[in-house]
Every structure is written in structure tokens, then in C-alpha cells.
């Protein structure tokens, strides 16, 4: 069978789409990607080895009516283009992962009688998925609470958020060798997503002396490209300290790093949480407070309630609670073991397979 996967705007939409694509190809199916010509999907999908078809799409500002007119024109033109493409391609199903580009692509599929499956990564359903859910065959969720936005509950399926193969491929030994970290060390990973997190970086830097005083603790600190020089200046590590505290602006081998680490301090974006869960990494989560509808806090809450993570509000990272929970995480092996057991119950490692089952089922009418 042939499937078209569509999504755009952020890696959080595209990475789970690529994870599904990898699973579908493993099962002997073909996959094509549809996204915006300048979005991150136009780079990530081809890099992963998948054919990519560009479609123009844009959001709009409710306070500027002209932006709505422009957005609707783009969506309508791309819808017509998608219908012509589908007439040549004959896909068995179309899967939308969010972002405005899904609107023309999935609407074209509906008009042509092609089954549409949606996947929502976050705890709060995005604008495109909320609109498209009315005509979708199935709506796959990472968090059950996101299904509140869908009136027909019979469409809902809880699959979790698919994670790319690269996150699973590395072993702990390979990760430790890549980073040059001893096997008996406790390794803390600090990262704020692909763009970094200024407030999170500052809070961790302020605890430099206390962290380096923990025997056997090593730190990998991924700052975000724009934050690298600032963090390097704030830390001002000596050569000896730098052997235990690695600072990078960006890391393209996150699978190896995650395989190697014992604990993490991170934001609570959908992709980051899925990867943390899949590798069963004990975590201190600091949700980004300005995410739409505060969805990162809602994302994190289920992990905290399950016992798989701590959570501290961004506004409190410079206070005693953040430091207390961070040092509990790196110093208490029993706490980390309990968190790993709790993370395993999420079964995130099986999410791509569960979603593939839903998509194939929609295509075959099963």
C-alpha cells in the first residue's frame, strides 16, 4: 500500500511522522511526505530517505483579516494541487500530524474518498487537527485528554507518540564511548529542545559548583545554538571541569546521548517527552510556560502523576525546589530506578507500531 504523511512547522510534527514512515516501510509499504516548501519538514523528510512534495500553507492572525484571506487562498490552491497529485498517486490513506499544511492535503483526501487518520502529539489538540477531526476516519492520541476536542469519541485511539529508530539504535556502551564518559559515572543530560532554553540554562549554570561537587557526576549540556557562547561564558569551566561538563550548542547524535544518560533536565515538548519516555530516562521537567494553552505543562503532568518525572514551573527554576529535585535526581539511585519502572509502563517504544496498525486498518476498512 501507499501512504501520504503530512505535517509541518516543527520537528515535533515531523519526527513522529518519520517514525511512522519507518515502521510502514518495515512492513513493506511505500510512503510519501507532503509539507511546506520552506518548513523543517522539507529538510528532515528527504534526509530520512522519503520523497517529499511541497504545498504552500500559512497561518493567520485573527486581528488582521487580510492575513486570513491570504491563508485561505493558499490553502485552496494547495488543496487543488493535492487532488491532482492524489489522482496520479492513488494513496491508500493520508495521515496528518498537525500544522497548517495538513488542512489542504487532508481536505483533498476527504473530497476524493481517501481515508484520513490524524495524530495529535500534545495534550491540547492543535487548530488543524481540531478542524480535520470532523471528517477523519480515526484520530490517534498521545494523551487521552486531547480527545476532549473531538465530538465523535468512537474515532479516538490512544497510541502514544512514535519515536524515530535512531533514538533506539544506540546502546548505553556506545553512547558512553561517544561521549567519553566512564561506565560508572552518573550522567545528567540538560537540554531545552532544538532551540535551547535561556531560563533553564541559567538555572543549571547557577548550580555549577554544587553539581561538580557530586562525586562521579558528569553533565552533557546542550544549550541550543544561540545559547552556546552565553552558557560557555557563564560556566567558565577550567580544563579539569570541562572533562566532566560537556557543553554543546546542538547534538545530532541524540540517540547515543540518550542511551548514555542516567537522568535529564528538559522542557516538556511532545517529541522530547516521547524520547525521554521511550528510553525510560528519569527526568526533571520544566515546561515552556508560553506554549499554546500551556500544553507543555499538561504534557508533563501525566509523567509526574505516573511517577516517571519531577516537574518544576519555569518561574521557579531559580528557587530551592528546582535545586532540591535536581539533586535528588542525580544523587538518589533508588528514585531513578523507580522513575524508569514508571516510564516503562507508558510503552512509548510501541507507539509507531500501534499507529501503523490504525493507519493500515483505516486504509483497508478494518
Coordinates of N, CA and C in Angstrom, one line a residue, residues 219-223 228 231-232 235 237 242 245-249:
X219 N 28.1 15.8 33.2 CA 27.0 16.6 32.6 C 27.2 16.8 31.1
X220 N 26.2 16.5 30.4 CA 26.2 16.9 29.0 C 25.1 18.0 28.8
X221 N 25.5 19.2 28.5 CA 24.6 20.3 28.5 C 24.5 20.8 27.0
X222 N 23.3 20.6 26.5 CA 23.0 21.0 25.1 C 22.2 22.3 25.2
X223 N 22.9 23.4 24.8 CA 22.3 24.7 25.1 C 21.4 25.3 24.1
X228 N 24.9 28.9 23.1 CA 26.2 28.3 23.4 C 27.2 29.3 24.0
X231 N 26.3 30.4 27.6 CA 26.4 29.4 28.6 C 27.9 29.1 28.8
X232 N 28.7 29.1 27.8 CA 30.1 28.9 28.0 C 30.7 30.0 28.9
X235 N 29.5 29.5 32.6 CA 30.2 28.4 33.3 C 31.6 28.7 33.5
X237 N 34.4 27.1 32.5 CA 34.9 25.9 33.0 C 36.4 25.8 32.9
X242 N 35.9 20.8 32.6 CA 35.3 20.5 31.2 C 35.4 19.1 30.9
X245 N 32.0 18.2 32.3 CA 30.8 19.1 31.9 C 31.0 19.4 30.5
X246 N 30.3 18.7 29.6 CA 30.4 18.9 28.1 C 29.3 19.9 27.7
X247 N 29.7 20.9 27.0 CA 28.8 22.0 26.6 C 28.7 22.0 25.1
X248 N 27.5 21.8 24.5 CA 27.4 21.8 23.0 C 26.2 22.7 22.7
X249 N 26.3 23.3 21.5 CA 25.2 24.1 21.0 C 24.0 23.2 20.5

